[in-house]
Amino acid sequence: MTDVEETATPFRILPKLTDNNRDFWTGGARDELRFWRCQDCGYYIHPPQPLCPIDHSKHLKTEAVSGRATLASFSVNHQPWMPGPELPYIVAIVEIIEQPSVRLTTNLVNCPIDEAHIDMELRVTFEHHPDPDGDIYIPLFEPGE
Amino acid sequence: MDENDIIERRACISGVGQSAIGRRLFRDPLELTLDGCLAAIEHAGLTTDDIDGISTYPGPMGTPAGFSGAGAYDVMDALRLQCGWYASGLETSGQLGSVVNACLAVASGLATHVLCFRSVYEGSAQGEKGGRAAVMPGGGGGGGGGFKASGFMQWNLPFSAPSAAIWIAMFAQRHFYEYGTTREQLAWIALNARRNAELNPNAIYRDPMSMDDYMAARMISSPFCLYDCDIPCDGATAVIVSRRDAAKDLRNPPLRVEAVGVRIDGRPSWDQFDDLSTMANRGAGKQLWERTEYKPADVQMAQLYDGFSWITMSWLEALGLCGIGESGPFIEGGERIKRDGVLPVNTHGGQLSAGRLHGYGFLHEGATQMWGQGGDRQIPTPPEVGIVAAGGGNTCGALLLVRE
Ligand SMILES: [Zn+2]
């Protein structure tokens, strides 16, 4: 995994950290993409919720996944809705390979726009945002296995 | 299913009304709301004394700016309505969920004539503050100002994906991928809307639009260009839902609510929904046809939400008006869906050209056409069976109407 170059870090609205989402948004400090996982049935749970939707177990922990994903869909965004990455940028929905029902809306980066295609293989890369409330590592995805 | 169980059939649409509609009216949104409500009450042949129920979507909301012009209490108090039943809310089966709720209320005897309304002033609200970006948290104001995303928005704001334009674009892109749908096909939703709007004096944009105009428009979020996105506007739409046995002698022939579709059969989410080539409307469509003997082939008119153009295509498929994945070829060339085609669609111009009245505009138009009151844009033979559907993503609902 590679870091996005610090000098190119765009403005981002950052998430408000809670006990439920902290591992997801800070796992990138250790290059880890982490999700809550049911310790009884193995189901990955996203977005976070207090029990497993399959067996209602509350025996949950966050675990790192491989960071590999496939591109389920994307849109090349040209509209300046808000301060953010340089236009145009690619918004993507990716499915993690461990459990494709877990999707993330994210950005596809380090990929020429005309080379983006559904079902392409991706890997996570983290964008570091120092913040007084706790540094945030935003999980973005780039082409790769 | 026993016919007696399909209680929405005890309800009908008895009147519709609208306020002034404009891109930016800079009028008191409650005044616009009341104008629309009084117009609908009058149109039904009723007075405020007859109204004993009220239903609206989404209820009072401060943000996004202009999204809600009035709540149920505002209208109830301003018109001194005495209500046996009232409700509002965002978490329902699309904007028309509030109409379905009204049908169930009159069917159960809690009310006889329910005033339903949807009021927006997004045009003025965004115009004052500098465009749609102004309604996005942290947008338009230069920097985030310390704003942090929480709840649902934390999963898209950090990725600069604040708009349903982007979310729906990704559904459309998936549909393009799975079924070979093209922008040349998608364009016909916008082109059809515009040629219909040319005949609608209340539409926002009425100048002719060509395929070349469409293809030359700037991209918003691929595959959507500017003309695939609806137009924020100001205006209020109201409809009266009456118990059928109390509507027989009113001004307009009752439009029986033959069946509704409100089911959601996947996760109630935009990006976690299992099949990104369809939306919650697939469940609503299936449920609607399980509740009636009518078939999709009986439908003579479809007024289908077009907050973004592809949503109309999605509704065509979800409601069985064409095959799954076949909406592209179905609309291509615009012959089938034109005003005098086999299935007229969005005869007022949709939200793409007539303004983002947010769901209720389709019901207003459907009823107007079924009553033969469409003026220059009237479908040559007023439809006896029509379908109206609104919403996208995880919030979708539909009504099958039959003129008595
Ligand atoms: Zn479990």
Coordinates of C-alpha atoms and ligand atoms in Angstrom, one line a residue:
Chain A
M1 CA 0.0 0.0 0.0
T2 CA 1.2 3.5 -0.8
D3 CA 0.5 6.8 0.9
V4 CA -1.2 9.5 -1.1
E5 CA 1.4 12.3 -1.4
E6 CA 1.0 14.6 1.6
T7 CA 1.4 17.8 -0.5
A8 CA -1.6 16.8 -2.7
T9 CA -4.0 16.1 0.2
P10 CA -7.3 17.8 -0.7
F11 CA -9.7 19.4 1.7
R12 CA -12.1 16.8 3.2
I13 CA -15.0 17.0 5.5
L14 CA -13.8 14.7 8.3
P15 CA -16.0 12.2 10.3
K16 CA -16.8 12.8 13.9
L17 CA -15.1 10.0 15.8
T18 CA -17.1 7.8 18.1
D19 CA -16.4 4.5 19.8
N20 CA -18.3 2.8 17.0
N21 CA -16.4 4.3 14.0
R22 CA -12.9 5.0 15.5
D23 CA -11.2 1.8 14.3
F24 CA -12.6 2.3 10.8
W25 CA -11.4 5.9 10.4
T26 CA -8.0 5.5 12.2
G27 CA -7.0 2.0 11.2
G28 CA -5.0 3.5 8.3
A29 CA -2.4 4.6 10.8
R30 CA -1.3 1.0 10.8
D31 CA -2.3 0.5 7.1
E32 CA -5.3 -1.5 8.3
L33 CA -8.9 -1.4 7.0
R34 CA -11.0 -2.5 9.9
F35 CA -14.6 -3.5 10.2
W36 CA -16.7 -4.8 13.1
R37 CA -17.1 -8.5 12.8
C38 CA -19.3 -11.0 14.7
Q39 CA -17.2 -13.3 16.7
D40 CA -19.9 -16.0 16.7
C41 CA -20.7 -16.2 12.9
G42 CA -17.9 -14.3 11.2
Y43 CA -20.2 -11.7 9.6
Y44 CA -18.7 -8.3 8.8
I45 CA -21.0 -5.5 9.9
H46 CA -21.0 -2.2 8.1
P47 CA -22.0 0.5 8.9
P48 CA -21.4 -0.2 12.6
Q49 CA -24.4 -1.3 14.7
P50 CA -24.6 -2.7 18.2
L51 CA -25.4 -6.3 17.2
C52 CA -24.9 -8.8 14.4
P53 CA -27.9 -8.6 12.0
I54 CA -27.5 -12.4 11.3
D55 CA -27.6 -13.9 14.7
H56 CA -28.1 -10.9 17.0
S57 CA -24.9 -11.7 18.8
K58 CA -23.3 -8.8 20.7
H59 CA -19.9 -10.5 20.7
L60 CA -18.4 -8.1 18.2
K61 CA -14.8 -7.0 17.5
T62 CA -13.1 -5.0 14.8
E63 CA -10.8 -6.9 12.6
A64 CA -8.5 -5.9 9.7
V65 CA -9.4 -7.1 6.2
S66 CA -7.0 -7.5 3.3
G67 CA -7.8 -4.1 1.8
R68 CA -8.7 -5.7 -1.5
A69 CA -11.9 -4.9 -3.2
T70 CA -13.7 -4.8 -6.5
L71 CA -15.3 -1.8 -8.2
A72 CA -19.2 -2.2 -8.1
S73 CA -19.9 1.1 -9.7
F74 CA -18.5 4.6 -10.0
S75 CA -19.2 8.1 -11.3
V76 CA -16.9 10.7 -12.6
N77 CA -17.9 13.8 -10.8
H78 CA -17.4 17.2 -12.5
Q79 CA -19.6 19.3 -10.2
P80 CA -18.1 21.4 -7.4
W81 CA -20.6 20.5 -4.7
M82 CA -18.2 21.3 -1.9
P83 CA -14.5 21.9 -1.4
G84 CA -12.7 18.7 -2.1
P85 CA -10.4 17.0 -4.6
E86 CA -9.4 18.6 -7.9
L87 CA -12.2 18.1 -10.5
P88 CA -13.1 15.8 -12.0
Y89 CA -12.8 13.1 -9.4
I90 CA -14.1 9.5 -9.3
V91 CA -16.6 8.5 -6.6
A92 CA -16.8 4.8 -6.3
I93 CA -18.8 2.0 -4.6
V94 CA -16.4 -0.9 -3.8
E95 CA -17.1 -4.3 -2.4
I96 CA -14.5 -5.9 -0.1
I97 CA -13.4 -9.3 -1.2
E98 CA -13.9 -10.9 2.2
Q99 CA -17.6 -10.2 2.1
P100 CA -18.9 -8.4 -1.0
S101 CA -22.1 -7.3 0.8
V102 CA -19.9 -4.9 2.7
R103 CA -19.7 -1.8 0.4
L104 CA -17.9 1.5 0.8
T105 CA -18.6 4.7 -1.0
T106 CA -15.2 6.0 -1.6
N107 CA -12.9 7.6 -4.2
L108 CA -11.0 5.8 -6.9
V109 CA -7.6 7.4 -7.0
N110 CA -4.3 6.9 -8.9
C111 CA -6.4 5.8 -11.9
P112 CA -6.8 7.6 -15.2
I113 CA -10.5 8.4 -15.6
D114 CA -10.9 6.5 -18.9
E115 CA -9.4 3.4 -17.3
A116 CA -12.0 3.1 -14.6
H117 CA -14.3 0.1 -15.2
I118 CA -16.7 -1.9 -13.1
D119 CA -15.4 -5.1 -11.7
M120 CA -11.7 -3.9 -11.7
E121 CA -9.6 -5.1 -8.8
L122 CA -8.7 -2.5 -6.2
R123 CA -6.7 -2.1 -3.1
V124 CA -7.0 0.4 -0.2
T125 CA -4.8 3.4 0.2
F126 CA -5.1 5.8 3.1
E127 CA -5.2 9.6 3.0
H128 CA -3.9 11.0 6.3
H129 CA -5.6 14.1 7.8
P130 CA -4.1 15.4 11.0
D131 CA -6.8 16.6 13.3
P132 CA -6.9 17.9 16.9
D133 CA -9.8 15.5 17.7
G134 CA -7.7 12.5 16.4
D135 CA -6.0 12.0 13.1
I136 CA -8.2 10.5 10.4
Y137 CA -7.0 8.1 7.7
I138 CA -9.6 8.1 4.9
P139 CA -9.7 4.8 3.0
L140 CA -9.5 5.4 -0.7
F141 CA -9.0 2.8 -3.4
E142 CA -6.6 2.4 -6.3
P143 CA -6.0 -0.2 -9.0
G144 CA -4.1 -3.2 -7.8
E145 CA -4.4 -6.7 -6.4
Chain B
M1 CA -55.5 -11.9 -1.3
D2 CA -59.1 -11.2 -0.4
E3 CA -60.3 -8.1 -2.1
N4 CA -61.5 -6.8 1.2
D5 CA -58.0 -6.8 2.5
I6 CA -56.9 -4.3 -0.2
I7 CA -58.2 -1.4 1.8
E8 CA -56.5 1.4 -0.2
R9 CA -59.3 0.7 -2.7
R10 CA -61.7 2.3 -0.3
A11 CA -59.8 5.6 -1.1
C12 CA -59.7 7.8 -4.1
I13 CA -58.1 11.0 -5.3
S14 CA -60.9 13.7 -5.4
G15 CA -59.0 16.9 -6.1
V16 CA -55.6 18.4 -6.8
G17 CA -54.2 21.9 -6.6
Q18 CA -51.0 23.9 -7.0
S19 CA -49.7 27.3 -5.9
A20 CA -47.8 29.5 -8.2
I21 CA -44.6 27.7 -9.3
G22 CA -41.4 29.3 -10.2
R23 CA -37.6 28.9 -10.3
R24 CA -37.3 31.5 -7.5
L25 CA -40.4 33.2 -6.3
F26 CA -39.1 34.6 -3.0
R27 CA -42.5 34.2 -1.4
D28 CA -43.5 33.1 2.0
P29 CA -43.3 29.3 1.8
L30 CA -46.3 28.9 4.1
E31 CA -48.3 31.2 1.9
L32 CA -47.5 29.1 -1.2
T33 CA -48.4 25.9 0.8
L34 CA -51.8 27.3 1.7
D35 CA -52.4 28.5 -1.8
G36 CA -51.8 25.0 -3.1
C37 CA -54.0 23.4 -0.3
L38 CA -56.9 25.8 -0.9
A39 CA -56.7 25.2 -4.6
A40 CA -57.0 21.4 -4.1
I41 CA -59.9 21.7 -1.6
E42 CA -61.8 23.9 -4.0
H43 CA -60.9 21.7 -7.0
A44 CA -62.5 18.7 -5.1
G45 CA -65.6 20.7 -4.4
L46 CA -65.0 20.7 -0.7
T47 CA -64.4 23.4 2.0
T48 CA -62.0 23.5 4.8
D49 CA -64.9 22.4 7.1
D50 CA -64.9 19.1 5.2
I51 CA -61.2 18.3 5.7
D52 CA -60.7 16.1 8.7
G53 CA -57.2 14.7 8.0
I54 CA -53.8 16.0 6.9
S55 CA -50.7 14.3 5.6
T56 CA -47.5 15.6 4.3
Y57 CA -43.9 14.7 3.4
P58 CA -41.4 15.3 5.0
G59 CA -42.8 17.5 7.8
P60 CA -40.9 20.4 9.2
M61 CA -37.2 20.4 8.3
G62 CA -34.7 23.3 8.5
T63 CA -32.2 21.6 6.3
P64 CA -31.6 21.2 3.4
A65 CA -32.6 24.8 2.9
G66 CA -36.0 25.0 1.2
F67 CA -36.7 21.3 1.4
S68 CA -39.9 21.7 3.4
G69 CA -42.1 24.8 3.1
A70 CA -44.5 23.9 5.9
G71 CA -45.4 21.1 8.3
A72 CA -48.8 19.5 9.1
Y73 CA -49.3 21.7 12.2
D74 CA -48.6 24.9 10.2
V75 CA -51.4 24.1 7.7
M76 CA -53.8 22.7 10.3
D77 CA -53.5 25.8 12.3
A78 CA -53.6 28.3 9.5
L79 CA -56.8 26.8 8.1
R80 CA -58.2 25.9 11.5
L81 CA -58.7 22.3 10.4
Q82 CA -60.2 19.9 12.8
C83 CA -58.5 16.6 12.2
G84 CA -59.4 13.1 13.1
W85 CA -56.0 12.0 11.8
Y86 CA -52.7 13.7 10.9
A87 CA -49.2 12.6 10.1
S88 CA -46.0 13.7 8.5
G89 CA -42.6 12.2 8.1
L90 CA -39.5 11.5 6.0
E91 CA -39.1 7.8 6.7
T92 CA -41.8 6.4 4.4
S93 CA -42.1 5.0 0.9
G94 CA -41.1 8.1 -0.9
Q95 CA -42.9 11.3 -1.2
L96 CA -46.1 9.5 -2.1
G97 CA -45.9 7.5 1.1
S98 CA -47.7 10.4 2.7
V99 CA -50.6 9.8 0.2
V100 CA -50.6 6.1 0.9
N101 CA -50.8 6.9 4.6
A102 CA -53.8 9.1 3.9
C103 CA -55.5 6.2 1.9
L104 CA -55.1 3.9 4.9
A105 CA -56.5 6.6 7.2
V106 CA -59.7 7.1 5.2
A107 CA -60.0 3.4 4.7
S108 CA -59.9 2.8 8.4
G109 CA -62.5 5.5 9.1
L110 CA -60.1 7.8 11.0
A111 CA -60.8 10.6 8.4
T112 CA -63.0 11.2 5.4
H113 CA -61.2 13.8 3.3
V114 CA -57.5 14.1 3.9
L115 CA -55.5 17.1 2.7
C116 CA -52.1 15.9 1.4
F117 CA -49.3 18.3 0.4
R118 CA -45.7 18.7 -0.5
S119 CA -44.2 22.2 -0.4
V120 CA -40.7 23.3 -1.5
Y121 CA -38.8 26.6 -1.9
E122 CA -35.4 25.2 -2.8
G123 CA -35.1 27.6 -5.7
S124 CA -35.3 30.7 -3.5
A125 CA -33.3 29.1 -0.7
Q126 CA -30.4 28.1 -2.9
G127 CA -30.6 31.3 -4.9
E128 CA -30.0 33.4 -1.9
K129 CA -26.9 31.5 -0.8
G130 CA -25.2 30.6 -4.1
G131 CA -26.4 27.4 -5.6
R132 CA -26.9 23.8 -4.6
A133 CA -23.5 23.7 -2.9
A134 CA -24.9 26.1 -0.3
V135 CA -27.2 23.4 1.0
M136 CA -24.4 20.9 1.6
P137 CA -22.9 20.8 5.0
G138 CA -19.6 22.5 4.8
G139 CA -20.2 23.6 1.2
G140 CA -20.3 27.0 -0.2
G141 CA -19.0 28.6 2.9
G142 CA -15.3 28.1 2.3
G143 CA -13.8 25.2 4.2
G144 CA -15.6 23.0 6.6
G145 CA -15.5 25.4 9.5
G146 CA -14.9 22.6 11.9
F147 CA -17.9 20.7 10.8
K148 CA -17.6 17.0 11.3
A149 CA -19.8 14.4 9.5
S150 CA -21.7 11.9 11.6
G151 CA -24.4 9.4 11.1
F152 CA -25.3 8.5 7.5
M153 CA -23.4 11.5 6.0
Q154 CA -20.0 10.3 7.4
W155 CA -20.0 7.6 4.8
N156 CA -20.2 10.0 1.8
L157 CA -19.1 13.5 2.8
P158 CA -15.4 12.6 3.4
F159 CA -15.4 11.3 -0.1
S160 CA -16.8 14.6 -1.5
A161 CA -20.0 12.7 -2.5
P162 CA -22.7 14.8 -0.8
S163 CA -25.3 14.7 -3.5
A164 CA -28.0 12.2 -4.6
A165 CA -26.8 13.1 -8.2
I166 CA -23.6 11.1 -7.5
W167 CA -25.4 8.3 -5.7
I168 CA -28.0 7.8 -8.4
A169 CA -25.3 8.2 -11.1
M170 CA -23.6 5.1 -9.7
F171 CA -26.9 3.1 -10.0
A172 CA -27.2 4.3 -13.6
Q173 CA -23.6 3.5 -14.3
R174 CA -24.2 -0.1 -13.1
H175 CA -27.3 -0.3 -15.2
F176 CA -25.3 0.8 -18.2
Y177 CA -22.7 -1.8 -17.5
E178 CA -25.1 -4.7 -17.0
Y179 CA -27.5 -4.0 -19.8
G180 CA -25.6 -1.9 -22.3
T181 CA -27.7 1.2 -21.6
T182 CA -26.4 4.4 -23.3
R183 CA -26.5 8.1 -22.8
E184 CA -28.3 8.3 -26.2
Q185 CA -31.1 6.3 -24.6
L186 CA -31.1 8.1 -21.3
A187 CA -31.4 11.4 -23.1
W188 CA -35.0 10.5 -24.1
I189 CA -36.2 11.0 -20.6
A190 CA -35.0 14.6 -20.7
L191 CA -36.0 15.2 -24.3
N192 CA -39.5 13.8 -23.7
A193 CA -39.9 15.9 -20.6
R194 CA -38.9 19.0 -22.4
R195 CA -41.2 18.6 -25.4
N196 CA -44.1 18.0 -22.9
A197 CA -43.1 21.1 -20.9
E198 CA -43.3 23.2 -24.0
L199 CA -47.1 22.6 -23.7
N200 CA -47.3 23.3 -20.0
P201 CA -47.7 26.9 -19.1
N202 CA -46.6 26.2 -15.5
A203 CA -43.3 24.4 -16.5
I204 CA -40.0 26.1 -15.6
Y205 CA -38.1 25.4 -18.8
R206 CA -40.1 25.4 -22.0
D207 CA -37.6 26.1 -24.8
P208 CA -37.1 23.2 -27.2
M209 CA -34.2 20.9 -26.5
S210 CA -32.5 18.7 -29.1
M211 CA -30.3 15.6 -28.8
D212 CA -27.4 17.9 -29.7
D213 CA -28.3 20.3 -26.9
Y214 CA -28.4 17.3 -24.5
M215 CA -25.0 15.9 -25.7
A216 CA -23.4 19.3 -25.5
A217 CA -24.5 20.0 -21.9
R218 CA -21.8 20.0 -19.2
M219 CA -21.4 16.8 -17.2
I220 CA -22.4 16.8 -13.6
S221 CA -21.7 13.2 -12.5
S222 CA -21.3 10.7 -15.2
P223 CA -23.4 9.4 -16.8
F224 CA -25.5 12.4 -15.8
C225 CA -25.2 15.8 -17.5
L226 CA -27.0 19.0 -16.5
Y227 CA -30.2 18.0 -18.2
D228 CA -30.4 14.7 -16.3
C229 CA -30.8 16.6 -13.1
D230 CA -34.1 18.2 -11.9
I231 CA -34.5 21.9 -11.3
P232 CA -34.9 23.3 -7.8
C233 CA -37.9 25.5 -7.7
D234 CA -40.6 27.0 -5.4
G235 CA -44.1 25.8 -5.2
A236 CA -46.6 23.6 -3.4
T237 CA -48.8 20.8 -4.6
A238 CA -51.8 19.4 -2.7
V239 CA -54.1 16.5 -3.3
I240 CA -57.3 15.4 -1.6
V241 CA -57.6 11.8 -0.6
S242 CA -61.3 11.0 0.1
R243 CA -63.1 7.9 1.2
R244 CA -64.7 6.7 -2.0
D245 CA -68.2 6.4 -0.7
A246 CA -68.0 10.1 0.4
A247 CA -66.6 11.2 -3.0
K248 CA -69.3 10.0 -5.4
D249 CA -71.0 13.4 -5.7
L250 CA -68.0 15.6 -5.7
R251 CA -66.8 17.8 -8.5
N252 CA -64.5 15.2 -10.2
P253 CA -65.0 11.5 -10.9
P254 CA -63.2 9.6 -8.2
L255 CA -59.8 8.2 -9.1
R256 CA -59.9 4.9 -7.2
V257 CA -56.6 3.9 -5.5
E258 CA -56.7 0.5 -7.0
A259 CA -53.4 -0.6 -5.5
V260 CA -50.3 0.8 -3.8
G261 CA -46.7 -0.4 -3.8
V262 CA -44.6 0.5 -0.8
R263 CA -42.4 -2.6 -0.1
I264 CA -38.7 -2.3 0.5
D265 CA -37.0 -5.7 0.1
G266 CA -33.3 -5.0 0.5
R267 CA -31.3 -3.1 3.0
P268 CA -32.8 0.4 3.4
S269 CA -29.7 2.0 2.1
W270 CA -28.3 3.7 -1.0
D271 CA -24.9 2.1 -1.2
Q272 CA -25.5 -1.2 0.7
F273 CA -28.5 -2.2 -1.5
D274 CA -27.8 -5.6 -2.9
D275 CA -28.4 -4.9 -6.6
L276 CA -27.1 -1.5 -7.8
S277 CA -28.9 -1.8 -11.1
T278 CA -32.2 -1.4 -9.3
M279 CA -33.5 0.3 -6.2
A280 CA -36.2 0.0 -3.5
N281 CA -38.7 0.5 -6.3
R282 CA -38.4 -3.1 -7.4
G283 CA -40.2 -4.2 -4.2
A284 CA -42.8 -1.5 -4.5
G285 CA -43.5 -2.5 -8.1
K286 CA -43.9 -6.2 -7.2
Q287 CA -46.1 -5.5 -4.3
L288 CA -48.4 -3.2 -6.3
W289 CA -49.2 -5.9 -8.9
E290 CA -49.8 -8.5 -6.2
R291 CA -52.7 -6.3 -5.0
T292 CA -54.7 -6.0 -8.2
E293 CA -56.1 -8.0 -11.1
Y294 CA -54.9 -5.2 -13.5
K295 CA -51.7 -5.9 -15.4
P296 CA -48.9 -3.6 -16.6
A297 CA -50.4 -3.8 -20.1
D298 CA -53.5 -2.1 -18.9
V299 CA -51.6 1.1 -17.9
Q300 CA -52.4 3.9 -20.2
M301 CA -50.2 6.6 -18.7
A302 CA -47.2 6.6 -16.4
Q303 CA -46.0 9.6 -14.3
L304 CA -42.6 8.5 -13.0
Y305 CA -40.3 10.4 -10.8
D306 CA -37.3 11.9 -12.5
G307 CA -35.3 13.6 -9.8
F308 CA -32.6 12.3 -12.0
S309 CA -33.5 11.0 -15.5
W310 CA -32.4 7.4 -14.9
I311 CA -34.9 7.0 -12.0
T312 CA -37.7 7.1 -14.6
M313 CA -36.1 4.2 -16.5
S314 CA -35.7 2.3 -13.2
W315 CA -39.4 2.8 -12.4
L316 CA -40.4 1.6 -15.9
E317 CA -38.6 -1.7 -15.1
A318 CA -39.6 -1.9 -11.5
L319 CA -43.3 -1.5 -12.4
G320 CA -43.1 -4.1 -15.2
L321 CA -43.9 -1.5 -17.9
C322 CA -40.9 -2.9 -19.8
G323 CA -38.6 -5.8 -19.0
I324 CA -35.8 -5.7 -16.5
G325 CA -32.8 -4.1 -18.3
E326 CA -34.9 -3.1 -21.3
S327 CA -35.8 0.4 -20.4
G328 CA -33.1 1.8 -22.7
P329 CA -34.4 0.3 -25.9
F330 CA -38.0 1.0 -24.6
I331 CA -37.5 4.7 -24.4
E332 CA -35.0 5.1 -27.3
G333 CA -36.3 7.5 -30.0
G334 CA -39.0 8.7 -27.6
E335 CA -41.9 7.2 -29.6
R336 CA -43.4 4.9 -27.0
I337 CA -43.3 7.5 -24.2
K338 CA -44.5 10.6 -26.1
R339 CA -47.8 12.3 -25.2
D340 CA -49.7 10.4 -27.9
G341 CA -47.5 7.2 -27.7
V342 CA -48.5 3.8 -26.3
L343 CA -47.4 4.9 -22.8
P344 CA -47.3 8.6 -22.3
V345 CA -44.7 9.5 -19.6
N346 CA -44.3 12.6 -17.5
T347 CA -46.7 14.7 -19.6
H348 CA -46.2 17.9 -17.6
G349 CA -42.4 17.9 -18.2
G350 CA -41.4 16.0 -15.1
Q351 CA -39.1 17.6 -12.5
L352 CA -36.5 17.9 -15.2
S353 CA -38.4 20.6 -17.0
A354 CA -41.4 21.5 -14.8
G355 CA -39.5 21.8 -11.6
R356 CA -38.6 19.8 -8.6
L357 CA -42.0 19.7 -6.8
H358 CA -40.7 16.5 -5.3
G359 CA -43.0 13.6 -6.2
Y360 CA -46.4 15.3 -5.8
G361 CA -46.1 16.9 -9.2
F362 CA -46.5 13.5 -10.8
L363 CA -49.7 12.7 -8.9
H364 CA -51.0 16.2 -9.7
E365 CA -50.3 15.6 -13.4
G366 CA -51.6 12.0 -13.4
A367 CA -55.0 13.1 -11.9
T368 CA -55.2 16.1 -14.2
Q369 CA -54.7 13.8 -17.3
M370 CA -57.2 11.2 -16.1
W371 CA -59.8 14.0 -15.6
G372 CA -59.1 15.3 -19.1
Q373 CA -58.1 18.7 -17.6
G374 CA -54.6 18.8 -19.2
G375 CA -55.3 21.7 -21.7
D376 CA -52.8 21.9 -24.5
R377 CA -50.9 18.9 -23.1
Q378 CA -53.9 16.6 -22.6
I379 CA -53.3 13.0 -23.7
P380 CA -55.7 12.6 -26.6
T381 CA -57.9 10.0 -24.8
P382 CA -57.9 10.7 -21.1
P383 CA -56.5 7.6 -19.4
E384 CA -58.8 5.5 -17.4
V385 CA -55.9 3.5 -15.8
G386 CA -52.8 5.4 -14.8
I387 CA -49.8 4.8 -12.6
V388 CA -47.9 7.4 -10.5
A389 CA -44.6 6.6 -8.8
A390 CA -42.1 8.7 -6.8
G391 CA -38.9 8.4 -5.0
G392 CA -35.5 6.8 -5.6
G393 CA -32.8 5.0 -3.7
N394 CA -34.2 3.6 -0.5
T395 CA -37.5 5.6 -0.5
C396 CA -40.0 4.6 -3.3
G397 CA -43.7 4.3 -3.6
A398 CA -46.3 3.9 -6.3
L399 CA -50.1 4.2 -6.9
L400 CA -52.3 2.6 -9.5
L401 CA -55.3 4.8 -10.2
V402 CA -58.5 3.9 -12.0
R403 CA -61.1 6.5 -13.0
E404 CA -64.7 5.6 -12.0
Ligands
ZN1 ZN -23.3 -13.1 13.8

